[in-house]
Coordinates of C-alpha atoms and ligand atoms in Angstrom, one line a residue:
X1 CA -24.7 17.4 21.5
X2 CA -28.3 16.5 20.1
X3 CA -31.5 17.3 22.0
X4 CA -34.1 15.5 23.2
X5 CA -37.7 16.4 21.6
X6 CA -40.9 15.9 23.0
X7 CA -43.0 14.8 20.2
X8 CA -46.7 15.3 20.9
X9 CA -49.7 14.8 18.8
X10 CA -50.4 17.4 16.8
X11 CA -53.8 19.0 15.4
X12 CA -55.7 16.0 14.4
X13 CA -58.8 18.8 13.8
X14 CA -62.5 17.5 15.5
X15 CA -60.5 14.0 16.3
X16 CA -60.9 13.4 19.9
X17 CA -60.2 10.3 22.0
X18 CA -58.9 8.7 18.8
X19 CA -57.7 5.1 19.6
X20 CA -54.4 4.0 19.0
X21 CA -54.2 1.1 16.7
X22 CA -50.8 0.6 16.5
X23 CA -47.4 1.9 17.3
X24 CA -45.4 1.8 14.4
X25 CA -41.8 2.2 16.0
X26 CA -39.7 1.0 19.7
X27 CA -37.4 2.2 21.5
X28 CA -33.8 2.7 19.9
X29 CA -35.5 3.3 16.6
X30 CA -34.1 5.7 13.9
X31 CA -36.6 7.6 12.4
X32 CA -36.4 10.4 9.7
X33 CA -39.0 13.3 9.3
X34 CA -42.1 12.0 8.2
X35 CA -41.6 8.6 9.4
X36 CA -45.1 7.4 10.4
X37 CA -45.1 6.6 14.4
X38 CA -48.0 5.8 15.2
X39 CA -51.6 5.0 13.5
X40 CA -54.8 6.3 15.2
X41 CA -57.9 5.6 14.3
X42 CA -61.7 6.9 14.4
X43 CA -65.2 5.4 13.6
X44 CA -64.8 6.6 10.3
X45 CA -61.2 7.3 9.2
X46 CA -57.3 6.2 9.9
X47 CA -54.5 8.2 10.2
X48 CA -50.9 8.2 10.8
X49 CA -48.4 10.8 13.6
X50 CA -45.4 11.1 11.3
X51 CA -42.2 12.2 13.2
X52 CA -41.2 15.8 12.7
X53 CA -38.0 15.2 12.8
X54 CA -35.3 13.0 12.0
X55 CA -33.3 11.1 15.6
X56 CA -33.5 8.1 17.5
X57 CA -36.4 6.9 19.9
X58 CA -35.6 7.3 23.3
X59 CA -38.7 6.3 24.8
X60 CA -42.5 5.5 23.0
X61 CA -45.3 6.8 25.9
X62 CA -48.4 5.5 23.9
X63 CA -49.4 1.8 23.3
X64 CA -51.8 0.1 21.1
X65 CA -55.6 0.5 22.5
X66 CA -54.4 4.2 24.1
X67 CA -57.2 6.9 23.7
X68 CA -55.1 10.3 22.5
X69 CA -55.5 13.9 22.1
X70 CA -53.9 16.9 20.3
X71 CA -51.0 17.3 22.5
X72 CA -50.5 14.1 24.0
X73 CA -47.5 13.0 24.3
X74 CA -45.9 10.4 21.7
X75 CA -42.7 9.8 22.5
X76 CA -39.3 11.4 23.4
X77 CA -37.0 11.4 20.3
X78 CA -32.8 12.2 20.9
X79 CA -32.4 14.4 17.3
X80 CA -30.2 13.7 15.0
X81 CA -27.4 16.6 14.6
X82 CA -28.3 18.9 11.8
X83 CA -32.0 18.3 12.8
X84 CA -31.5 19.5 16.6
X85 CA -29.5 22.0 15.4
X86 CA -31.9 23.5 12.7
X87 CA -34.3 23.1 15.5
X88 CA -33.2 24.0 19.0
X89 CA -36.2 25.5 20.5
X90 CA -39.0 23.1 19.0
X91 CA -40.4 20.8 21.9
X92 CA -42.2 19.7 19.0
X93 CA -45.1 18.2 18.1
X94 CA -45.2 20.4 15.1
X95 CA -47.6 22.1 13.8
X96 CA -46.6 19.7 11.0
X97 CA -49.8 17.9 10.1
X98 CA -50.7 14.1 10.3
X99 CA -50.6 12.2 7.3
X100 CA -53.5 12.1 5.5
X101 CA -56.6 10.4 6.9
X102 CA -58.0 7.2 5.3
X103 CA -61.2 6.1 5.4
X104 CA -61.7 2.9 6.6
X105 CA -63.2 1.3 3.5
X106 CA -62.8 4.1 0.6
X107 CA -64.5 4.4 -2.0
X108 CA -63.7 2.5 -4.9
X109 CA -62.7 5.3 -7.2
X110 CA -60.1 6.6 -4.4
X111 CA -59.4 3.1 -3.6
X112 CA -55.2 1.9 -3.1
X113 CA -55.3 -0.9 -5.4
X114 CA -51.7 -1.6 -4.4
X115 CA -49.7 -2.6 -7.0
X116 CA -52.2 -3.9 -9.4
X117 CA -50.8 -2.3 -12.1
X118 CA -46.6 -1.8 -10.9
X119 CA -45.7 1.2 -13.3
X120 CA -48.2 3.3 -12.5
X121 CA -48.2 3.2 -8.3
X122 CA -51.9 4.6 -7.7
X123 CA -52.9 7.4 -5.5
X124 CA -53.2 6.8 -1.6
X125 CA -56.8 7.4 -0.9
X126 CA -57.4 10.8 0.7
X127 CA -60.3 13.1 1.3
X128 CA -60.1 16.0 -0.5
X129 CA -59.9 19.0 2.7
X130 CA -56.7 17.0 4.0
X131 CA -53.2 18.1 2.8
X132 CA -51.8 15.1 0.6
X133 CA -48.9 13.1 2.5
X134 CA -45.4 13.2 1.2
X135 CA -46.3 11.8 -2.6
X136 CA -44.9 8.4 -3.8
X137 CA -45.5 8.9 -7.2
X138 CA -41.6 9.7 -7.7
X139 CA -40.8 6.1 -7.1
X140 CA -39.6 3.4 -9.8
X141 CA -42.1 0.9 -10.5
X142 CA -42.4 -1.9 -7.4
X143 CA -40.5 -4.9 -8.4
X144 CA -42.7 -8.2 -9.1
X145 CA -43.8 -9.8 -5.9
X146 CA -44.0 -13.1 -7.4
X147 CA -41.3 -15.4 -8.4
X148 CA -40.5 -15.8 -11.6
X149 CA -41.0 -12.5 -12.0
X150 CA -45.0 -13.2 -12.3
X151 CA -47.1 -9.9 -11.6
X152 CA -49.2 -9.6 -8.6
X153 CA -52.3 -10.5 -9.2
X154 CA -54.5 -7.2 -8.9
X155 CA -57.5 -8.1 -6.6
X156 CA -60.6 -5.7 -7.0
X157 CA -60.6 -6.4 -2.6
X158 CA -57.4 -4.0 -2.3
X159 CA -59.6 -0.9 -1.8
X160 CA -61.0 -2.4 0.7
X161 CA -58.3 -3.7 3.1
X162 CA -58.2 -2.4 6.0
X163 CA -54.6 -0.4 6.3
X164 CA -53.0 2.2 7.5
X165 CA -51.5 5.0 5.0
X166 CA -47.7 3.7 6.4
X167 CA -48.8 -0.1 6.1
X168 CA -50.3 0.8 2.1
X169 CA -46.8 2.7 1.2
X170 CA -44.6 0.1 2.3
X171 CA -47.4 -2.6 0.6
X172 CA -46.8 -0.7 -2.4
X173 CA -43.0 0.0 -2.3
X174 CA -43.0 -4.0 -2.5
X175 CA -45.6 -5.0 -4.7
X176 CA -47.9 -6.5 -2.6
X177 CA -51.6 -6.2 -3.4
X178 CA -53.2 -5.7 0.0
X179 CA -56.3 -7.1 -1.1
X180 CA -54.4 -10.8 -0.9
X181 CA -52.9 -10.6 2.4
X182 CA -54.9 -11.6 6.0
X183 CA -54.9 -8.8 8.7
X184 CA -53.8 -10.0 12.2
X185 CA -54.7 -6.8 13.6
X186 CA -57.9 -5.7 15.3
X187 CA -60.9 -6.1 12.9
X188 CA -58.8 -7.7 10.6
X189 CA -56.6 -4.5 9.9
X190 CA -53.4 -5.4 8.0
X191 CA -50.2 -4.8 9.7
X192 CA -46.8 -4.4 8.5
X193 CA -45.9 -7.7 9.8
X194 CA -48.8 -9.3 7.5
X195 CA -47.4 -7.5 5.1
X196 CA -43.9 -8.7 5.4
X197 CA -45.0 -12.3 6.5
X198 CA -47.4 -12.3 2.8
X199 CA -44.1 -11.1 0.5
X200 CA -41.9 -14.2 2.4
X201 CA -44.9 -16.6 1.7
X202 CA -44.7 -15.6 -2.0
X203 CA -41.2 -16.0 -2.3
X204 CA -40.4 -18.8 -0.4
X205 CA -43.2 -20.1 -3.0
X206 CA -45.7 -21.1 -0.4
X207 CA -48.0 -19.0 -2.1
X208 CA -48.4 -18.9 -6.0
X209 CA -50.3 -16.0 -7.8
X210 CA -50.3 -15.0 -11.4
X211 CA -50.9 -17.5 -14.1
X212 CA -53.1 -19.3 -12.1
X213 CA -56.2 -17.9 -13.8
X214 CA -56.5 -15.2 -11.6
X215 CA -57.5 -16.5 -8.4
X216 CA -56.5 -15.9 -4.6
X217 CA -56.6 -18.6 -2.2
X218 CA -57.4 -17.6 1.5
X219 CA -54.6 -17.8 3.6
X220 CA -54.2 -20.9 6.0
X221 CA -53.9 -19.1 9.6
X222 CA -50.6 -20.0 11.0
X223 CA -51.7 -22.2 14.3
X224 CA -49.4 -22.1 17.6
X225 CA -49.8 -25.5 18.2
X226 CA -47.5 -25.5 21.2
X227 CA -50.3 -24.0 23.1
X228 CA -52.3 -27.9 22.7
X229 CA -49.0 -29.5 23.9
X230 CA -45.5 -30.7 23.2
X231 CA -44.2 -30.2 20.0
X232 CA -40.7 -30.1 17.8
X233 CA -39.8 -27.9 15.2
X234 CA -38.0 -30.0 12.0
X235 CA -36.9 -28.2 9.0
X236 CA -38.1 -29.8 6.1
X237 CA -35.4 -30.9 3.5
X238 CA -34.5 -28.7 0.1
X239 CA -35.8 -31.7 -1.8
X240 CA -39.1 -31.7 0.1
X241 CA -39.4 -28.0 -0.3
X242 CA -39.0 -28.1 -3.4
X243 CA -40.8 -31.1 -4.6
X244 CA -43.6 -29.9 -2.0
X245 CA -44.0 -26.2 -4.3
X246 CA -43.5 -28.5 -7.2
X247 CA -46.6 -30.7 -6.1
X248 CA -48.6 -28.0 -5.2
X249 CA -48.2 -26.5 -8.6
X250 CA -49.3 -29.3 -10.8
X251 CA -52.4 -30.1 -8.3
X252 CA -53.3 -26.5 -9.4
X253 CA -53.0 -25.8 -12.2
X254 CA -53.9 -29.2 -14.1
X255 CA -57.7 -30.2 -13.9
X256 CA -57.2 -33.8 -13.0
X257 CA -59.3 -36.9 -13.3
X258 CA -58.1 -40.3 -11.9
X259 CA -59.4 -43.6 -13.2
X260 CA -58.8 -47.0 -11.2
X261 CA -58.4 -50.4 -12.7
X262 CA -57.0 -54.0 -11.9
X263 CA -54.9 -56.2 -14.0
X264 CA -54.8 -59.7 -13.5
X265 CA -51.2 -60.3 -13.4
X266 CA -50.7 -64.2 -12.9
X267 CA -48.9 -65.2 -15.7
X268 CA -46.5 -62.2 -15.9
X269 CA -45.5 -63.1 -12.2
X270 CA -44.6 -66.9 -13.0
X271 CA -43.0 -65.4 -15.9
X272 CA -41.0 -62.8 -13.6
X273 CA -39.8 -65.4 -11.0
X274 CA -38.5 -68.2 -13.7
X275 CA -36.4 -65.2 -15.1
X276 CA -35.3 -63.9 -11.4
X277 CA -32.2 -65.8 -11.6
X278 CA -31.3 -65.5 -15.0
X279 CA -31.9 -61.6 -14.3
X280 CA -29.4 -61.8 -11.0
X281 CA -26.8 -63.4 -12.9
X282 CA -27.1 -60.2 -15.2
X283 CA -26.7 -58.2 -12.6
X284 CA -30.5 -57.0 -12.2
X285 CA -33.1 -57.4 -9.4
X286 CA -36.3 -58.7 -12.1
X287 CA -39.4 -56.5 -10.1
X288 CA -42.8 -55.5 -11.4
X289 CA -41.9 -52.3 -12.4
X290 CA -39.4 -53.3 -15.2
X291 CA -42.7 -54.5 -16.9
X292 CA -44.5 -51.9 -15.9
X293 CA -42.6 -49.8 -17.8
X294 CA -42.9 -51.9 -21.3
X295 CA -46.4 -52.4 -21.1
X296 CA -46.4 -48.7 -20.4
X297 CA -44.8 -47.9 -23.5
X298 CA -47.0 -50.3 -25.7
X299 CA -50.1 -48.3 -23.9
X300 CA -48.5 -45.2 -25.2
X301 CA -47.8 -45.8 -28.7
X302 CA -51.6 -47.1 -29.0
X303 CA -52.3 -43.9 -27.2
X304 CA -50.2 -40.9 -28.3
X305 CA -51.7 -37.7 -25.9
X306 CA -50.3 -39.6 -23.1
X307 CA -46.9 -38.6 -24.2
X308 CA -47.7 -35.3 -24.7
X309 CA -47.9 -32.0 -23.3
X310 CA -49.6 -28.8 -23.8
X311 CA -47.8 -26.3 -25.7
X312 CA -46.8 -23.1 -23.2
X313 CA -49.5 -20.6 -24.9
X314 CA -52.1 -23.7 -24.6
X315 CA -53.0 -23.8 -28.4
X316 CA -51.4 -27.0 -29.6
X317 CA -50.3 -30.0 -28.6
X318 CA -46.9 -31.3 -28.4
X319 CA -46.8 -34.7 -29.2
X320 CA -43.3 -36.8 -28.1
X321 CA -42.1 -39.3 -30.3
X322 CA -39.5 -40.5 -27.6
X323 CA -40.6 -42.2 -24.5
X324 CA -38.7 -41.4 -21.4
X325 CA -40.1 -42.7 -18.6
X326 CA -40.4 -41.2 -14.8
X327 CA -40.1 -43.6 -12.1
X328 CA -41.0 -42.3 -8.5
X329 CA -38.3 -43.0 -6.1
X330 CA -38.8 -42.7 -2.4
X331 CA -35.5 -40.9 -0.5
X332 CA -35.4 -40.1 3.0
X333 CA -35.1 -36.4 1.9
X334 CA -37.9 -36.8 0.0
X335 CA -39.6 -38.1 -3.2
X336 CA -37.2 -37.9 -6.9
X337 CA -38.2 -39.0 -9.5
X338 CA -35.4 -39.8 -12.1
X339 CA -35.6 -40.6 -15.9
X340 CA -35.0 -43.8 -17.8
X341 CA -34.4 -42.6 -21.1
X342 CA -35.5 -44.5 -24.5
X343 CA -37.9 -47.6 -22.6
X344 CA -39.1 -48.7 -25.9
X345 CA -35.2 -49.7 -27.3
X346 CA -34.2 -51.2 -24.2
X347 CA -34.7 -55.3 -22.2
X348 CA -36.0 -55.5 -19.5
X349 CA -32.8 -56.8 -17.3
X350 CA -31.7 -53.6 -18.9
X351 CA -34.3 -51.9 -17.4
X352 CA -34.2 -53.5 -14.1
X353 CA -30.2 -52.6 -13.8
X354 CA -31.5 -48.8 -14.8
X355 CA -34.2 -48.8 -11.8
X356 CA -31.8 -50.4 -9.5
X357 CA -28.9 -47.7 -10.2
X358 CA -31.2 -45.0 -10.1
X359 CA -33.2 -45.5 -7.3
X360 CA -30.0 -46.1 -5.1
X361 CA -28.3 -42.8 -6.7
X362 CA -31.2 -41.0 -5.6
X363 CA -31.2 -42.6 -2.2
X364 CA -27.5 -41.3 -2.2
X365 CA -28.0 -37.8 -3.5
X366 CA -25.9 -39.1 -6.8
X367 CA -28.5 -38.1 -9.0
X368 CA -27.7 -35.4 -11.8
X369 CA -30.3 -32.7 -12.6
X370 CA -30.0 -34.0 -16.4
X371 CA -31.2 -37.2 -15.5
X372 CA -34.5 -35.5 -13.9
X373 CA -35.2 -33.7 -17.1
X374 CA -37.0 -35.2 -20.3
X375 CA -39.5 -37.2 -18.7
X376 CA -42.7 -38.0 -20.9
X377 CA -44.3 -40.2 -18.3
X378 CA -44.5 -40.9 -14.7
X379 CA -44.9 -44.4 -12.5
X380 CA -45.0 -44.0 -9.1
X381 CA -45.3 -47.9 -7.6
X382 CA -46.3 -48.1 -4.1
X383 CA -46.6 -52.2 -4.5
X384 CA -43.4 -53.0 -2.8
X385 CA -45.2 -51.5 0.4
X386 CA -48.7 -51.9 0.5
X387 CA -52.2 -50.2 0.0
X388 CA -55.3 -50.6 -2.2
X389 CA -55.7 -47.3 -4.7
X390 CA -54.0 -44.1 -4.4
X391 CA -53.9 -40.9 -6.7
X392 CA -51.2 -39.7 -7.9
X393 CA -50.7 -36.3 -9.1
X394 CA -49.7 -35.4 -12.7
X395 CA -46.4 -34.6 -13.3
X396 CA -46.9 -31.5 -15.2
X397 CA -46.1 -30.6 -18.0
X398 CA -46.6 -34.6 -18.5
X399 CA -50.4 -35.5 -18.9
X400 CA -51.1 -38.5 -17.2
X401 CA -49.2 -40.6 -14.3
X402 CA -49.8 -44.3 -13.0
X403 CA -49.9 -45.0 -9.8
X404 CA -49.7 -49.0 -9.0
X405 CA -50.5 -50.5 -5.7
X406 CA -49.5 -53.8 -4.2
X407 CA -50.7 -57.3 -6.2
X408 CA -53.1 -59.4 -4.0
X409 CA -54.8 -62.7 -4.2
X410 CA -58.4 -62.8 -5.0
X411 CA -61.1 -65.7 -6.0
X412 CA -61.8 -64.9 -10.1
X413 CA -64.8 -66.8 -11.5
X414 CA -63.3 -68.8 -14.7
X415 CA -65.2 -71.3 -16.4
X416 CA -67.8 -72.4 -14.0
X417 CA -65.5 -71.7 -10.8
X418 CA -63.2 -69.5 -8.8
X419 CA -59.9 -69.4 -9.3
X420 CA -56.8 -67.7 -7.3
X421 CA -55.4 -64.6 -9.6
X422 CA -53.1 -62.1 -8.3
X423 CA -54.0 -58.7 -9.2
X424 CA -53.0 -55.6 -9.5
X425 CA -54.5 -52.5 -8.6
X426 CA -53.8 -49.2 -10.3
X427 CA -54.9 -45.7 -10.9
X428 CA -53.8 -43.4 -13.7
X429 CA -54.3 -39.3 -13.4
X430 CA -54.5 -37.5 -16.9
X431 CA -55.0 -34.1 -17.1
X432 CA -58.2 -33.4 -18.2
X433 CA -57.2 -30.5 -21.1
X434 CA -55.9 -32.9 -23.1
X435 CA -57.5 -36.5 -22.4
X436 CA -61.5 -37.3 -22.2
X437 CA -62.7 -39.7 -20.0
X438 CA -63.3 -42.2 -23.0
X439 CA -59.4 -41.9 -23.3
X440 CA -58.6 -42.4 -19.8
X441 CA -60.9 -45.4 -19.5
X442 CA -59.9 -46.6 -23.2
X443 CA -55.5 -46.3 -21.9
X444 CA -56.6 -48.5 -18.9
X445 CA -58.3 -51.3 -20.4
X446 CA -55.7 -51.2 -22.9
X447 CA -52.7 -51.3 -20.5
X448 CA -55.0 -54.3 -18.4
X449 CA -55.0 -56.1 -21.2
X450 CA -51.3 -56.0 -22.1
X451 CA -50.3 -56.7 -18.0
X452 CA -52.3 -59.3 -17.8
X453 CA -50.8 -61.0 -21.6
X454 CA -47.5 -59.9 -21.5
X455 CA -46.8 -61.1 -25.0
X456 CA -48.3 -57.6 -26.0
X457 CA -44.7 -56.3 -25.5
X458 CA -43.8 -58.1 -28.2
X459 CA -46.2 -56.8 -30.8
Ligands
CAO1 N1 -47.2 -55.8 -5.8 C1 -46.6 -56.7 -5.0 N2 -45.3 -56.7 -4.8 C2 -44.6 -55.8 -5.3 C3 -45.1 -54.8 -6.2 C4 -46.5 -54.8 -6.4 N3 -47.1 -54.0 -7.2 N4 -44.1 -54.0 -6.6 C5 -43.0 -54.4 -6.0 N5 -43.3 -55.5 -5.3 C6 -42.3 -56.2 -4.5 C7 -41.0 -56.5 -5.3 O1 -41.1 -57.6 -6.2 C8 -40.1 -56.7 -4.1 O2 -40.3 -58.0 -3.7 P1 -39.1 -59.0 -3.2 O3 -38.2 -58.1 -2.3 O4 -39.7 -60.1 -2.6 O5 -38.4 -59.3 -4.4 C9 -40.5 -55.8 -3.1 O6 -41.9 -55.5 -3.4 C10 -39.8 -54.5 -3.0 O7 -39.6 -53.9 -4.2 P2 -38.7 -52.5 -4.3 O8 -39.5 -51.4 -3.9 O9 -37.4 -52.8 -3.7 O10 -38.5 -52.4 -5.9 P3 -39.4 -51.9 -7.0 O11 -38.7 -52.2 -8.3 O12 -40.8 -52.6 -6.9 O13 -39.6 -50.4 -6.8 C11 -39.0 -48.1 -6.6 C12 -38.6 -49.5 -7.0 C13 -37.9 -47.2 -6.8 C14 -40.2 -47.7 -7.4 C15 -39.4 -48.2 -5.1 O14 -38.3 -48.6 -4.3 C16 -39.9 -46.9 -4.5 O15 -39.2 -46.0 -4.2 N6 -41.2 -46.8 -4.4 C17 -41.9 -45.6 -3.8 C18 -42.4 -44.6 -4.8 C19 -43.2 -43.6 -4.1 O16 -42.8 -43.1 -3.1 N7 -44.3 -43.2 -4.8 C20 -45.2 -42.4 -4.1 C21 -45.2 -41.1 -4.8 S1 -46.7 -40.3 -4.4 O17 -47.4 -40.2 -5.8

């Protein structure tokens, strides 16, 4: 039968009236020795209580905010077996020592820099007078706390976090630099839960770090917006997960620049609706963005770094001599955008069956992966709904993406009066490594031009 022992704080030394800061364990908790249970903390240093023993709490008597002395006592812990047994007459507290103290904000050559490096765990920082903890430096290297296997990124702020010895073991045991996560705790100390809620942001891909030229973005505070009224929890989709992380990427890590233009597209809409029912007896719905995509092609064969990318180490430049073509296709699980393969070698009623397949296959969840792979190019045409200007973001590891808006009617001054002229308003995003502005402006004019004299497809 195991005993119940009365765990108590032990000699902290000149601490008194130390404040707890936080209780590290609840009721029904297993706990083995050395287990930190609680972290208390002075004006000038942080400690943990490790358990003495190895059992189950039974009942904590301390909570967070709790002023404590040597002796006070902790909580009652049922031993385990072979510890009561090698330990009957301990009501102990132990003369075992605390953990080692840890200055609030160490000095930098003591500092914890969690992680930074993952095959060479660094010290925990500790004044010299104080017994060392139980040492980590056993331990296999952390595994990488980004996806992708990505390294943290080392941050010269982890000596300063604010955490406890426990919260800095189990931040290193993980990989987690502490100097990236936010501390919900009092004066912003960082808690095991930030800790744990940090790692789930990383994997779940929420938050990105390495290759991303080495900078940290502050966290966004999570907000209990059910405090300001109703609300309803929704799930978001896989699709819009992933094409969320996917978005998020290519905003940051291509430089973008978006230029705007118009295209006066009169004559290729008289030319689209005489061929409307020539196209519906072939089976295809005749829209804009059939010719969008040609005079997209001719734009890129006058322009080759649009159909491009960067090689991965950055040093050269890939240039495609194939133009697939991206076309954005709104689903009610999210935005796809599927692949129409070869543009320049097909019609466009061809085209037009091609947009009208894939568009509905993606509507359906039909789509294979294959056919979302390859792309050179992305549209993304908003026209069948409405708006001015938008801009889009580029597709990486494409270069540049159009975004086209809804044709309108305006009043054009042509010889000696105004005219009506539908036009068309779009925006194209290049990334900025590979594409000047003299480029970006030069591929507009040049794609105007061929909209609004669609004979240029011919050429
Ligand atoms: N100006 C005016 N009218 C336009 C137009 C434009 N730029 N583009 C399309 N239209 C018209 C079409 O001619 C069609 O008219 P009718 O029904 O009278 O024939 C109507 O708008 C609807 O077209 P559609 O959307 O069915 O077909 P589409 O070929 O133009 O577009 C597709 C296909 C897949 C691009 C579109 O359905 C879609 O999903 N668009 C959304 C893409 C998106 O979400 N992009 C945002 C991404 S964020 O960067």
């Amino acid at each position: 039968m195991s005993e119940t022992q009365t765990i108590r704080v032990p000699d902290i030394g000149d601490f008194k009236d130390v404040e707890i800061i936080e209780v590290l364990v609840k009721d029904g908790d297993q706990v083995n020795p050395e287990d930190a249970l609680i972290t208390i903390e002075s004006d000038k240093a942080s400690m943990d209580i490790p358990s003495p023993a190895a059992g189950t709490v039974q009942s904590v008597k301390v909570s967070a905010g709790d002023k404590i002395n040597q002796g006070d006592v902790i909580l009652l812990l049922q031993a385990a077996d072979e510890a009561a047994a090698a330990d009957k007459t301990a009501e102990s507290n132990a003369e075992k020592k605390p953990a080692a103290p840890e200055k609030s904000e160490p000095p930098a050559k003591k500092s914890a820099a969690t992680a930074a490096k993952p095959s060479q765990p660094p010290p925990e920082s500790t004044p010299e007078s104080t017994p060392e903890p139980a040492t980590d430096s056993a331990q296999p290297p952390p595994p990488p706390a980004t996806p992708g296997g990505a390294e943290t990124v080392g941050s010269s702020q982890s000596h300063k976090a604010h955490a406890s010895p426990s919260v800095r073991r189990f931040a290193r045991e993980l990989g987690v630099d502490l100097g990236l996560v936010r501390g919900s705790g009092r004066k912003g100390r960082i808690t095991k839960d930030d800790v744990k809620a940090f790692t789930k942001a990383v994997m779940s891909g929420n938050r990105v770090f390495g290759n991303t030229g080495g900078f940290a973005l502050p966290e966004i505070p999570a907000v209990d917006f059910s405090k300001y009224g109703p609300v309803e929890d929704q799930p978001l989709t896989r699709l819009r997960k992933l094409a969320g992380q996917h978005l998020q990427r290519c905003w940051l890590t291509v430089p973008q620049v978006t230029q705007f233009d118009e295209a006066d597209i009169t004559e290729l809409e008289e030319f689209r609706k005489s061929k409307m029912s020539a196209a519906e007896k072939a089976g295809a719905k005749l829209t804009l963005v059939s010719f969008l995509l040609k005079a997209v092609v001719v734009a890129l064969e006058q322009y080759p770094e649009f159909n491009s990318s960067l090689s991965s180490d950055g040093g050269s430049l890939i240039v495609k001599k194939y133009y697939h073509i991206g076309v954005a296709v709104n689903t009610d699980e999210g935005l796809m955008v599927p692949i129409i393969r070869d543009v320049d070698q097909k019609g466009l009623y061809e085209l037009a069956q091609e947009i009208k397949d894939l568009s509905e296959r993606a509507r359906n969840k039909q789509i294979k992966s294959s056919e979302l792979q390859g792309g050179c190019f992305t549209i993304s045409s908003l026209g069948g709904i409405g708006g001015r200007f938008f801009t889009p973001i580029v597709n990486t590891p494409e270069v540049a993406i159009l975004g086209v808006s809804k044709a309108y009617m305006q009043p054009v001054w042509q010889d000696g009066s105004f005219e009506p002229r539908l036009t068309l308003p779009f925006a194209l995003s290049y990334d900025h490594r590979v594409i000047d502005g003299v480029a970006g402006v030069q591929f507009t004019q040049y794609l105007r031009t061929v909209l609004t004299d669609i004979r240029h497809i011919l050429l």
